mmCIF file of C-alpha atoms and ligand atoms in Angstrom:
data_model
loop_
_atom_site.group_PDB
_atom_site.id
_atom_site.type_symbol
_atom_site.label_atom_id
_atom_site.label_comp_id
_atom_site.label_asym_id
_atom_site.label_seq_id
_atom_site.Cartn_x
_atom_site.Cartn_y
_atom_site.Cartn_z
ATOM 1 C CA UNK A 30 -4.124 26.035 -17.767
ATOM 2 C CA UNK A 31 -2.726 26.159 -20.859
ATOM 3 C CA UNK A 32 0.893 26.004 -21.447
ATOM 4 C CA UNK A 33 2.356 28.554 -23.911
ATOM 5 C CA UNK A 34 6.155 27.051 -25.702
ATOM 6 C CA UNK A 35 8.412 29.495 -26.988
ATOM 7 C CA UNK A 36 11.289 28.637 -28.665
ATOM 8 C CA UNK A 37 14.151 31.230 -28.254
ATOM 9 C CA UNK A 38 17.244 29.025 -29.711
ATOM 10 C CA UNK A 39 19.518 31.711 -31.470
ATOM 11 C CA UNK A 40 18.304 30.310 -35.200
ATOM 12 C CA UNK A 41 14.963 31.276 -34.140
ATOM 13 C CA UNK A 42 13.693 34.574 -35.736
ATOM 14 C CA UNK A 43 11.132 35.731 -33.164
ATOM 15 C CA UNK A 44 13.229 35.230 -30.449
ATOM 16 C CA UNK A 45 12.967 38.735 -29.051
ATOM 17 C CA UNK A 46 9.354 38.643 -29.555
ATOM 18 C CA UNK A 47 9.254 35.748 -27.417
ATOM 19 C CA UNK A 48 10.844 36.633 -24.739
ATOM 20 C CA UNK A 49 9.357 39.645 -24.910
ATOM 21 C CA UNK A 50 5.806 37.987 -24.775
ATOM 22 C CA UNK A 51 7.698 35.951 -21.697
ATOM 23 C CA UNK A 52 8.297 39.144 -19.721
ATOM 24 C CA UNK A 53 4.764 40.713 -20.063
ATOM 25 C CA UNK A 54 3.240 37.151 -18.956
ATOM 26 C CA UNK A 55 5.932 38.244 -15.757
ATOM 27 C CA UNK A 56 4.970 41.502 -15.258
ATOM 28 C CA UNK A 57 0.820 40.547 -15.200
ATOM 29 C CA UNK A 58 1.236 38.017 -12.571
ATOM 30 C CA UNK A 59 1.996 34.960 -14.588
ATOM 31 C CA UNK A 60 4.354 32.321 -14.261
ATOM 32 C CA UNK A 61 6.893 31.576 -16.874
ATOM 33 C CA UNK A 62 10.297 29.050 -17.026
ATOM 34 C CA UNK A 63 12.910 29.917 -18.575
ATOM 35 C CA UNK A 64 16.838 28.827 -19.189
ATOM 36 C CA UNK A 65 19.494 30.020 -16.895
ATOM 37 C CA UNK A 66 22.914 28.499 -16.683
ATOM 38 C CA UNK A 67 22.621 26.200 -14.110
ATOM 39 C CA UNK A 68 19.254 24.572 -14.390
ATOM 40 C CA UNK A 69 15.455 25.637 -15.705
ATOM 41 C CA UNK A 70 13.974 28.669 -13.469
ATOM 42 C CA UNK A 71 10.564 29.159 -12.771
ATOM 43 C CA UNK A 72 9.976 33.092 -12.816
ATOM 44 C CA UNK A 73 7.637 34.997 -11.075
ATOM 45 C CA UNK A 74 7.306 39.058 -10.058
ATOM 46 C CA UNK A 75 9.126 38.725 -6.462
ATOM 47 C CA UNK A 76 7.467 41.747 -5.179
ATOM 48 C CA UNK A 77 3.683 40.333 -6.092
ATOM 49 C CA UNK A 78 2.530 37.798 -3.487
ATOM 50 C CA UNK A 79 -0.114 36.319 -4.821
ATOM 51 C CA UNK A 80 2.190 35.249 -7.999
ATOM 52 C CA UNK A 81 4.775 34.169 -6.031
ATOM 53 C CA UNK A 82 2.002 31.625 -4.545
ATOM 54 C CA UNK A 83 1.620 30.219 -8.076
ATOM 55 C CA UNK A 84 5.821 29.065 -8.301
ATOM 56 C CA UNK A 85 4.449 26.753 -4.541
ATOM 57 C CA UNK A 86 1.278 25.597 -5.868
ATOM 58 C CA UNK A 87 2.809 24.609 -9.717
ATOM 59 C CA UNK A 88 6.061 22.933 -7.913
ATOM 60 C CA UNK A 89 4.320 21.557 -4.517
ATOM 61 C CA UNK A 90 6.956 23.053 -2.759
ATOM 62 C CA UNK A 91 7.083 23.371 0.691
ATOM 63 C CA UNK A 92 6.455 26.944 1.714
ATOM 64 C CA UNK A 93 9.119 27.166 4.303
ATOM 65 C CA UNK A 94 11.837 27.084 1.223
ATOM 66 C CA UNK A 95 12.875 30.619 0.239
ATOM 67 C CA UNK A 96 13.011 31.064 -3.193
ATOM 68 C CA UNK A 97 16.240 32.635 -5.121
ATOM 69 C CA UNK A 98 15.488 36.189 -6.363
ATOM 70 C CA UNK A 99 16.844 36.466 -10.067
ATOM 71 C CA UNK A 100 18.198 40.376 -11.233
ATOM 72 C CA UNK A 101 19.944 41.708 -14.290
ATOM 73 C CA UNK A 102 22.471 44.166 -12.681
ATOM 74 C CA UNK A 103 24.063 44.744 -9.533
ATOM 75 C CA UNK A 104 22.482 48.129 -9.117
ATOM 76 C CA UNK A 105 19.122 45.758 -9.200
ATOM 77 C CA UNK A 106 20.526 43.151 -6.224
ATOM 78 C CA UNK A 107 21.529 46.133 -4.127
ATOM 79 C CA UNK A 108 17.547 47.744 -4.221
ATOM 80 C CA UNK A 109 16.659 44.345 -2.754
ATOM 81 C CA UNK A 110 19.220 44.627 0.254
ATOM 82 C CA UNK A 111 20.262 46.743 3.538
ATOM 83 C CA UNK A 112 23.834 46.651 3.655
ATOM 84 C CA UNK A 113 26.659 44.544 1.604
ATOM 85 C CA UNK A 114 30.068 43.305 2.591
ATOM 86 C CA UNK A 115 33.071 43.952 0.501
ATOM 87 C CA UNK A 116 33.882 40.668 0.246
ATOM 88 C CA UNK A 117 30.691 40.730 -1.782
ATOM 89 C CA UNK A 118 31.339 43.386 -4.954
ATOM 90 C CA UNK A 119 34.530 41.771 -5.525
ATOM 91 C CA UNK A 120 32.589 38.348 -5.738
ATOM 92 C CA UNK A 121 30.280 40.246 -8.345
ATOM 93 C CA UNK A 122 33.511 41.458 -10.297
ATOM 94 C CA UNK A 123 34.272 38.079 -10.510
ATOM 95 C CA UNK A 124 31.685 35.971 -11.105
ATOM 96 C CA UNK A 125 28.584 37.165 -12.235
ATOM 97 C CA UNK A 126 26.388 37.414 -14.180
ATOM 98 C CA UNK A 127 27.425 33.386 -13.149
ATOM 99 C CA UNK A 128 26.076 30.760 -10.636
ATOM 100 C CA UNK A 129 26.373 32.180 -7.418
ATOM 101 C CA UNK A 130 23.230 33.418 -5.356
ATOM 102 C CA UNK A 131 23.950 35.927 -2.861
ATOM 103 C CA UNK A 132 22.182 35.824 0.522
ATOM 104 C CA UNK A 133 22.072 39.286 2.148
ATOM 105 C CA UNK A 134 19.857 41.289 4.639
ATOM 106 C CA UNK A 135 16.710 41.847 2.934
ATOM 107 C CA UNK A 136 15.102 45.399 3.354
ATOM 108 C CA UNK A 137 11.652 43.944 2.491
ATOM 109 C CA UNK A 138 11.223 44.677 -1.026
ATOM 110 C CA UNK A 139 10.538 41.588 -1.981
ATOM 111 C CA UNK A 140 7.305 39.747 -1.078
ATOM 112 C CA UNK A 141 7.256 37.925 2.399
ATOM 113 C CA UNK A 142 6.699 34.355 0.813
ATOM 114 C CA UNK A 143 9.885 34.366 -1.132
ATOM 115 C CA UNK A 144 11.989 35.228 2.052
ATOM 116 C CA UNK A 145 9.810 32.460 3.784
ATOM 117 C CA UNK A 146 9.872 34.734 6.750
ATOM 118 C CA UNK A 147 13.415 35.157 6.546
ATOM 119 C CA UNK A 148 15.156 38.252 7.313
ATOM 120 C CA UNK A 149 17.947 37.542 4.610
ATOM 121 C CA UNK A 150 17.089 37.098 0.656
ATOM 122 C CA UNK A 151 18.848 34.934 -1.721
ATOM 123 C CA UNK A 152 20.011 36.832 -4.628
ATOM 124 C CA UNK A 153 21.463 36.010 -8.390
ATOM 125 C CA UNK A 154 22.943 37.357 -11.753
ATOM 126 C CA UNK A 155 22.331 34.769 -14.397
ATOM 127 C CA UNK A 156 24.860 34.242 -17.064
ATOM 128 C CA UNK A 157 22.568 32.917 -19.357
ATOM 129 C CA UNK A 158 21.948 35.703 -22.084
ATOM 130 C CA UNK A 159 18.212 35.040 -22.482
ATOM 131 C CA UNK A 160 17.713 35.123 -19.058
ATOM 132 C CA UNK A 161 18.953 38.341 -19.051
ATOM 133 C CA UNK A 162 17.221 39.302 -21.806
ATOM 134 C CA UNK A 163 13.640 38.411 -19.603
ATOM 135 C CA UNK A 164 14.872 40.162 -16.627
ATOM 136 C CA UNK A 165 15.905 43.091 -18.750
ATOM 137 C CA UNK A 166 12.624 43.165 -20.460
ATOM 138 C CA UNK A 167 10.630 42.330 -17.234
ATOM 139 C CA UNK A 168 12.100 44.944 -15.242
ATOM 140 C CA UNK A 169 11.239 43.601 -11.995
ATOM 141 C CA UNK A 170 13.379 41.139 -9.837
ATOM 142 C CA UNK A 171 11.968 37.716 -10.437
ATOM 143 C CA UNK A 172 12.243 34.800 -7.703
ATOM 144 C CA UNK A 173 12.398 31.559 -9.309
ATOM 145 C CA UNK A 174 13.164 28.146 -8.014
ATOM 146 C CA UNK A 175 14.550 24.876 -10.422
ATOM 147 C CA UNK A 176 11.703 24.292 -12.828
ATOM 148 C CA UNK A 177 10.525 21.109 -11.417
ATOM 149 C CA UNK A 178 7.632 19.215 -9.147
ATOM 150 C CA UNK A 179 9.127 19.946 -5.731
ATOM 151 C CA UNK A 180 11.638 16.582 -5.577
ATOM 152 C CA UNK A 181 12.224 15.256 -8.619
ATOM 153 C CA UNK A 182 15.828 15.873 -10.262
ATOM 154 C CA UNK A 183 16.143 19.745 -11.400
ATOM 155 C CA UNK A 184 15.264 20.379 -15.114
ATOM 156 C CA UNK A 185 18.078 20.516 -17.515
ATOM 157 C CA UNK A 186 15.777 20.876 -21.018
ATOM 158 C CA UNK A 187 12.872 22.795 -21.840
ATOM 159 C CA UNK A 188 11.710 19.024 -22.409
ATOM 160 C CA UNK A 189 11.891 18.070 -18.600
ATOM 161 C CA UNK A 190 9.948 21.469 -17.685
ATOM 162 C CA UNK A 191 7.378 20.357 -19.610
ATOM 163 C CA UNK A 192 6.829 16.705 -18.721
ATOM 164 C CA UNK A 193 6.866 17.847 -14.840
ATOM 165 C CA UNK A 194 4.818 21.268 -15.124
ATOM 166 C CA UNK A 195 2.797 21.583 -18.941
ATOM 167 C CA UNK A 196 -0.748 22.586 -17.581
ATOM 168 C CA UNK A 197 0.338 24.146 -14.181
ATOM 169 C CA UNK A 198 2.027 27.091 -15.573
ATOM 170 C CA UNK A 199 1.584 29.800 -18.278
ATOM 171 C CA UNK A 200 4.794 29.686 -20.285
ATOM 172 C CA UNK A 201 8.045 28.103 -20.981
ATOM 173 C CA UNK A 202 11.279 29.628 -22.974
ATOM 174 C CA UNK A 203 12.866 26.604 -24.271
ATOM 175 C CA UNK A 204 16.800 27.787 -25.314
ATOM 176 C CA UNK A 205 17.940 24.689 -25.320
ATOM 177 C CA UNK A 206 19.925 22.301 -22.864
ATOM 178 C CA UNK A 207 21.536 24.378 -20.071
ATOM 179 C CA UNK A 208 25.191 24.397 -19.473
ATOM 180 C CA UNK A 209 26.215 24.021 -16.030
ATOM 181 C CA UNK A 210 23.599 20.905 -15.323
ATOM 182 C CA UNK A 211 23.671 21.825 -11.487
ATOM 183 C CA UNK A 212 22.253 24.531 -9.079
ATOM 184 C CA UNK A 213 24.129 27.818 -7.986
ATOM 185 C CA UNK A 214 26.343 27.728 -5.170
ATOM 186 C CA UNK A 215 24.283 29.915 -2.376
ATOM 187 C CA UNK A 216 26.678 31.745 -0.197
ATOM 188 C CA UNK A 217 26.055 33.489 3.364
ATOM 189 C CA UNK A 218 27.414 36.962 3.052
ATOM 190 C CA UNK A 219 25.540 38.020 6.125
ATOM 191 C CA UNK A 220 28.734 37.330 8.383
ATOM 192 C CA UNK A 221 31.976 38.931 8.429
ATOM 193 C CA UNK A 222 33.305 35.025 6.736
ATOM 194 C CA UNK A 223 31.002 33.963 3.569
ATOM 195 C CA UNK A 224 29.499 30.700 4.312
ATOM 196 C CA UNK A 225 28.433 27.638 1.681
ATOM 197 C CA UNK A 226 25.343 27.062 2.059
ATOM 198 C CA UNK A 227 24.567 24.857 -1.041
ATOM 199 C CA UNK A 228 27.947 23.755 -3.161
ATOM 200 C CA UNK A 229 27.393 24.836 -7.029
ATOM 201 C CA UNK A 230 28.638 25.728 -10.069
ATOM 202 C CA UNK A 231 31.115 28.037 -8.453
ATOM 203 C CA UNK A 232 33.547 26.252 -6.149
ATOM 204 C CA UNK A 233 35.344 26.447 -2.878
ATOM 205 C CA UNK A 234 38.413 27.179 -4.456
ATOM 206 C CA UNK A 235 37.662 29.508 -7.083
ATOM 207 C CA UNK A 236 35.685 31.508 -4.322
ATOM 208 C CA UNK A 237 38.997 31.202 -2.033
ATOM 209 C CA UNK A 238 41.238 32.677 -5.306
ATOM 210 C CA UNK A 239 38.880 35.935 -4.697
ATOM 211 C CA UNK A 240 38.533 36.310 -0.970
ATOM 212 C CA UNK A 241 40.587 34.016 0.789
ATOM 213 C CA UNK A 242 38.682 32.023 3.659
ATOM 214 C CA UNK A 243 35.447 30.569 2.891
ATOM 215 C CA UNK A 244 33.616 28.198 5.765
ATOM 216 C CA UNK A 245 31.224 25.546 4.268
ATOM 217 C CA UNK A 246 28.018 25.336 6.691
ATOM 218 C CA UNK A 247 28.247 22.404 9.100
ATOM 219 C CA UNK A 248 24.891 21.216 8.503
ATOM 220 C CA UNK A 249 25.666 20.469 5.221
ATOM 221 C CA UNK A 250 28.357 18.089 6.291
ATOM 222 C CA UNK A 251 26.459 16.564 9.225
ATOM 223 C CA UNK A 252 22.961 14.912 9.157
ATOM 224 C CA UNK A 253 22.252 15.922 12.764
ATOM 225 C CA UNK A 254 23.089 19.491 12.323
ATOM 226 C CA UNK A 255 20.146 21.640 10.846
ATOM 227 C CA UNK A 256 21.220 23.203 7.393
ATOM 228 C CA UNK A 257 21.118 26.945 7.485
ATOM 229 C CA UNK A 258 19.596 26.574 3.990
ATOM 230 C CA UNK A 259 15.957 25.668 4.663
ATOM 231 C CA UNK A 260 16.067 23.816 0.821
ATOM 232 C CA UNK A 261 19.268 21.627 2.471
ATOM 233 C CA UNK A 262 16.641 19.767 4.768
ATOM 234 C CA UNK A 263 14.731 17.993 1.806
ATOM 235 C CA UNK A 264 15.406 14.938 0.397
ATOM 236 C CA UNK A 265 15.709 15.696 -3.068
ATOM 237 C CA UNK A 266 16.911 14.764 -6.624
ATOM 238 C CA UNK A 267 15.136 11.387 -6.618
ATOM 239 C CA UNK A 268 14.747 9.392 -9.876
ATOM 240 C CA UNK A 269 11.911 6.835 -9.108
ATOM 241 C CA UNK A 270 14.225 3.405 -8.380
ATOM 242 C CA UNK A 271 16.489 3.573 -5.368
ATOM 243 C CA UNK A 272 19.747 4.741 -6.149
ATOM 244 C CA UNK A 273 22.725 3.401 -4.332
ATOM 245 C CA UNK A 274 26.690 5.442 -4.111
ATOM 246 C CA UNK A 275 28.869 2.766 -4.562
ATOM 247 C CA UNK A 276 33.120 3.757 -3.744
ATOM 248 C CA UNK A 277 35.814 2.302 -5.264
ATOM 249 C CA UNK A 278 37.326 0.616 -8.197
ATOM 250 C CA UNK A 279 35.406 -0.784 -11.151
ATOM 251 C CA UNK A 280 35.847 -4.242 -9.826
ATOM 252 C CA UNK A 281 33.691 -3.904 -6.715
ATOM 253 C CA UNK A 282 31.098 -1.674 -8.689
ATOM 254 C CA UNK A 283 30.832 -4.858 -11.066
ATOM 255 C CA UNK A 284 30.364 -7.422 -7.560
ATOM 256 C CA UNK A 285 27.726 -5.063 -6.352
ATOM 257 C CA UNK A 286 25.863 -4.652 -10.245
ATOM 258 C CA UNK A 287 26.889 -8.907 -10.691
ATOM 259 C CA UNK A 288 24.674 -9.646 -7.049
ATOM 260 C CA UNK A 289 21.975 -7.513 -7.617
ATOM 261 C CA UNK A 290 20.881 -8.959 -11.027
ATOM 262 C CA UNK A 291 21.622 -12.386 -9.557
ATOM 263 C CA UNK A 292 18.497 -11.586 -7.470
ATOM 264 C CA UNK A 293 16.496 -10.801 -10.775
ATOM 265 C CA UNK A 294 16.851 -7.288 -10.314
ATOM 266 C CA UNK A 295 17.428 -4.941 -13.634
ATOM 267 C CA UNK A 296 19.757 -2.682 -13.284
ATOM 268 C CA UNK A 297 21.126 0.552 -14.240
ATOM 269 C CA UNK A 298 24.401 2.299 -13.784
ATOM 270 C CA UNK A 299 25.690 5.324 -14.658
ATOM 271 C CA UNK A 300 29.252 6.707 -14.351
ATOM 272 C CA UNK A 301 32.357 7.792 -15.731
ATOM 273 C CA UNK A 302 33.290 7.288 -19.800
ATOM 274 C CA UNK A 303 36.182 5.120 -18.386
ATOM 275 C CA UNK A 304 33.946 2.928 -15.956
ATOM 276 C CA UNK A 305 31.245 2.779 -18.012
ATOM 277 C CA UNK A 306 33.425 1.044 -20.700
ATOM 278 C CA UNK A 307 34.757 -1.778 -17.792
ATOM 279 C CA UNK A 308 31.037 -2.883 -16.735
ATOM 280 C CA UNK A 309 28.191 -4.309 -17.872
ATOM 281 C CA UNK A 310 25.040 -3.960 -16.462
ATOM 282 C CA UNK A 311 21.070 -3.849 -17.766
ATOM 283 C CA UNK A 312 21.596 0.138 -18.939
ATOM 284 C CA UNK A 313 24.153 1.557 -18.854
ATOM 285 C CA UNK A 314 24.433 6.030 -18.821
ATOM 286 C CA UNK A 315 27.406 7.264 -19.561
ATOM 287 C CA UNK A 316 28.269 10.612 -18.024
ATOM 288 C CA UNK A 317 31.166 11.429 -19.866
ATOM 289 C CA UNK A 318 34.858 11.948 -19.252
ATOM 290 C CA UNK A 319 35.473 14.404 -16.461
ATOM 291 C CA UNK A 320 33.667 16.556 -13.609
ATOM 292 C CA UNK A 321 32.052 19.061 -15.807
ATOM 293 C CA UNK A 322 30.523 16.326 -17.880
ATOM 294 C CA UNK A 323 29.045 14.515 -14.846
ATOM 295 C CA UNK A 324 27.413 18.110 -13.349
ATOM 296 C CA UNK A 325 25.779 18.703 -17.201
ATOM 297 C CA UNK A 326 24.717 15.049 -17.490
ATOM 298 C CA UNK A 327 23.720 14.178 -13.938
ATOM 299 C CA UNK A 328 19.808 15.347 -13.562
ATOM 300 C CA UNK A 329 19.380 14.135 -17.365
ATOM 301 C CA UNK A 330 20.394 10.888 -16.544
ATOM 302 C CA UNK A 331 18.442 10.290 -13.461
ATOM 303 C CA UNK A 332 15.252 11.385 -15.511
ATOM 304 C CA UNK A 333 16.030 8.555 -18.239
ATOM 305 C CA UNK A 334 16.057 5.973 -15.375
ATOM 306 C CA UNK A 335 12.582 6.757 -14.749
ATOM 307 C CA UNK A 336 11.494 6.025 -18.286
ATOM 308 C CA UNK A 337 13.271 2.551 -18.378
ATOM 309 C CA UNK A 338 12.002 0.022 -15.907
ATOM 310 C CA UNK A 339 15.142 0.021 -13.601
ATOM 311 C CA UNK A 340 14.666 -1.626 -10.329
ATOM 312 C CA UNK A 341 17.648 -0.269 -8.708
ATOM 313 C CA UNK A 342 20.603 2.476 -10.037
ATOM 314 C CA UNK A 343 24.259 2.295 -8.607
ATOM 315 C CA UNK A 344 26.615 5.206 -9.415
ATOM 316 C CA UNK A 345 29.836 5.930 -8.932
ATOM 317 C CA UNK A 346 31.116 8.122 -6.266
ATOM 318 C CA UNK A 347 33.233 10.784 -6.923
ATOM 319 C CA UNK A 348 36.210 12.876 -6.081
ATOM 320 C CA UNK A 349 34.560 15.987 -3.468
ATOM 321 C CA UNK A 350 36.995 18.348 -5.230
ATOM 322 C CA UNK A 351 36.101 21.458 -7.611
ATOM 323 C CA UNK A 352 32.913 21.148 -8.987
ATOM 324 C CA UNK A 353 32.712 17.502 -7.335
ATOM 325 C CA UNK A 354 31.473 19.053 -4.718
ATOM 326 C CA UNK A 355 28.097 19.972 -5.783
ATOM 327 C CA UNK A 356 27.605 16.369 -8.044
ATOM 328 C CA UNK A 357 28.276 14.488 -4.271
ATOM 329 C CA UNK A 358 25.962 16.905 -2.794
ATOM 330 C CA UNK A 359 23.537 16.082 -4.910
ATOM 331 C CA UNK A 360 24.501 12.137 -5.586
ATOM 332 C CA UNK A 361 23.971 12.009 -1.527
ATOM 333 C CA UNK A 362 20.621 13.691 -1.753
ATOM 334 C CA UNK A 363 19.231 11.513 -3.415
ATOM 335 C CA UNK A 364 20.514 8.462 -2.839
ATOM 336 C CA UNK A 365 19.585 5.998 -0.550
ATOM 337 C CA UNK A 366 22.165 4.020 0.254
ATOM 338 C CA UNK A 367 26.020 4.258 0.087
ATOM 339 C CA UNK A 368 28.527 1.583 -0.247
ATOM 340 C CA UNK A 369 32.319 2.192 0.962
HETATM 341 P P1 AMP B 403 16.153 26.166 -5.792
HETATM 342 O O1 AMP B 403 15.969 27.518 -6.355
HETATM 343 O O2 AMP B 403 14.975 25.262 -5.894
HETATM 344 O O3 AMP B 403 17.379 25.545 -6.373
HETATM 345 O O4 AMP B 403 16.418 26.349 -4.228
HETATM 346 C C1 AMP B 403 16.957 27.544 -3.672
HETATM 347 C C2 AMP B 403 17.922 27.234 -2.551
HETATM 348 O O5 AMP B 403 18.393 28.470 -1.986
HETATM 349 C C3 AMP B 403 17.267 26.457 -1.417
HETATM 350 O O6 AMP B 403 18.182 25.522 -0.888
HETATM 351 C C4 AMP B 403 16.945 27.569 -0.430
HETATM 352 O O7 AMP B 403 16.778 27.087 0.871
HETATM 353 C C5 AMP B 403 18.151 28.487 -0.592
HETATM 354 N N1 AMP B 403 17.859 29.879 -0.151
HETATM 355 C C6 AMP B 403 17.123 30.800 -0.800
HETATM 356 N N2 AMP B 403 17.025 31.938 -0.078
HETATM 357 C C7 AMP B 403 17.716 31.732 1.074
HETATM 358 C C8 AMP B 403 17.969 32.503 2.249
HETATM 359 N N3 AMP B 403 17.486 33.741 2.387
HETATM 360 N N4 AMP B 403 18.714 31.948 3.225
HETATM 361 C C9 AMP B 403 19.205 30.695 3.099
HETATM 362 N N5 AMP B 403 18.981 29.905 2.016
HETATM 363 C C10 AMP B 403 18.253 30.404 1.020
HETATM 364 MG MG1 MG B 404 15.131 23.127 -6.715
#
């Protein structure tokens, strides 16, 4: 297949014509990715099976993971579902359009392989104006998952859509590098209590500022429970070369980095401004000076691994508070080993 590009950077002229040219591709069938806040989406019409089959077969992704349904207004999310809690339109007062998906009782309207047989559906308002744009232009709801083969890190550029999917799917709006850098936080508001399901760009506490008590799910915690997220089960996030956690100060980072290439191992490490300016190591990636730099740098950095011959990456752990959360979510996902 070939891959359209259209660049829709706000210099560009012709960026309403191509995102218009994005949402008719959506609204025959076609799959397109396109630039949210968080990470890359890969759209498709959620109430048309068969091109809701195209997002699995492009990504390889399991077919028991539900897919997140994408909308431009909240009139739009509530066509999709039976009932909502109030808890829920004074989370859409004040956070979206943002990074927060919204799982609710589905009434059906959406086709039955983005639900995955689920009688809930996973719904969000994008912040990111061009992805509003292609929803408002498409005028359907459009499921789409992280813009990636099913596994590898989630897309952050219009550059990693196209090294993981040019060929398997019909268009890409490139807007530039996303903000964000992580996933939306997915939230149960099928109980009376909103559960995390997935930690994101909206945290714990500013979700607790709104509506006071939020429960995380256990299973997200604890490897023997079974996450209520079906996407929770998968390993995920993996750069190519094992990646190891490794807690505590510089100094120990440094022992661990100093025995590894004793071995004859290369290796790369990427952390903090501050820690990356104590170490040396083979490559070093530096992921800037605080939280929000990490969560924007993170999936970029464990892409450049794979293009340097790395046999093994440490990183440092971090601080589970605010948007910590999410980066050790996803650190632990796709790491393999973790030092304390
Ligand atoms: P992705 O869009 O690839 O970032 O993955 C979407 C995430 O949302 C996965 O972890 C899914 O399992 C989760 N998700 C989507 N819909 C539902 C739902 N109805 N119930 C629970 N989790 C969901
Ligand atoms: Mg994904």
């Amino acid at each position: 297949m070939d891959t359209k590009r259209w660049y829709a950077n706000d210099f560009q002229q012709d960026k309403q014509v191509a995102i218009q040219s994005a949402a008719e591709l959506l609204k025959a069938g076609e799959t397109v990715a396109f630039p949210t806040e968080t990470v890359y989406g890969l759209g498709a019409d959620a109430t048309n099976k068969a091109a809701i089959s195209k997002i699995f077969q492009a990504k390889g992704r399991p077919q028991d993971n539900p897919l997140i349904v994408h909308v431009a207004t909240p009139q739009q999310l509530k066509e999709l579902v039976t009932s909502i809690p109030n808890y829920v339109d004074k989370l859409l007062e004040a956070f979206t359009p943002g990074p927060i998906t919204f799982v609710l009782p589905s009434n059906g309207r959406c086709a039955e392989n983005v639900t995955a047989g689920l009688d809930s559906v996973g719904v969000r308002l994008p912040g990111h104006p061009i992805a509003l744009k292609l929803l408002q232009e498409a005028a359907v709801p459009v499921a789409a998952p992280s813009a990636n083969l099913s596994g590898k890190p989630s897309p952050t550029s219009a550059d990693h859509v196209w090294s993981d999917l040019n060929g398997r799917i019909a268009g890409v709006l490139d807007g530039g590098a996303t903000g964000v850098g992580l996933e939306s936080t997915v939230l149960d508001c099928t109980q009376a209590i909103p559960i995390i399901l997935r930690p994101g760009g909206i945290t714990k506490e500013q979700l607790e500022e709104v509506v006071g008590t939020v429960m995380i799910d256990p299973g997200l915690a604890n490897e023997k429970e079974r996450p209520k997220s079906p996407g929770m089960k998968y390993r995920h996030y993996s750069p190519d070369a094992p990646l190891w956690l490794v807690e505590g100060p510089s100094e120990k980072l440094q022992q661990v980095i100093d025995e590894e290439m004793k071995k004859g191992h290369r290796v790369g490490v990427m952390a903090a401004s501050k820690t990356v300016a104590a170490i040396e190591a083979d490559l070093k990636k530096d992921l800037g000076a605080n939280m929000e730099t990490v969560a924007a740098a993170l999936y970029d950095a464990l892409r450049m691994f794979n293009e340097h011959d790395v046999d093994l990456i440490l990183c440092e752990a971090f601080s589970e508070q605010g948007i910590g959360q999410a980066v050790m979510n996803r650190l632990k996902k796709a790491a393999s080993d973790y030092i304390k």
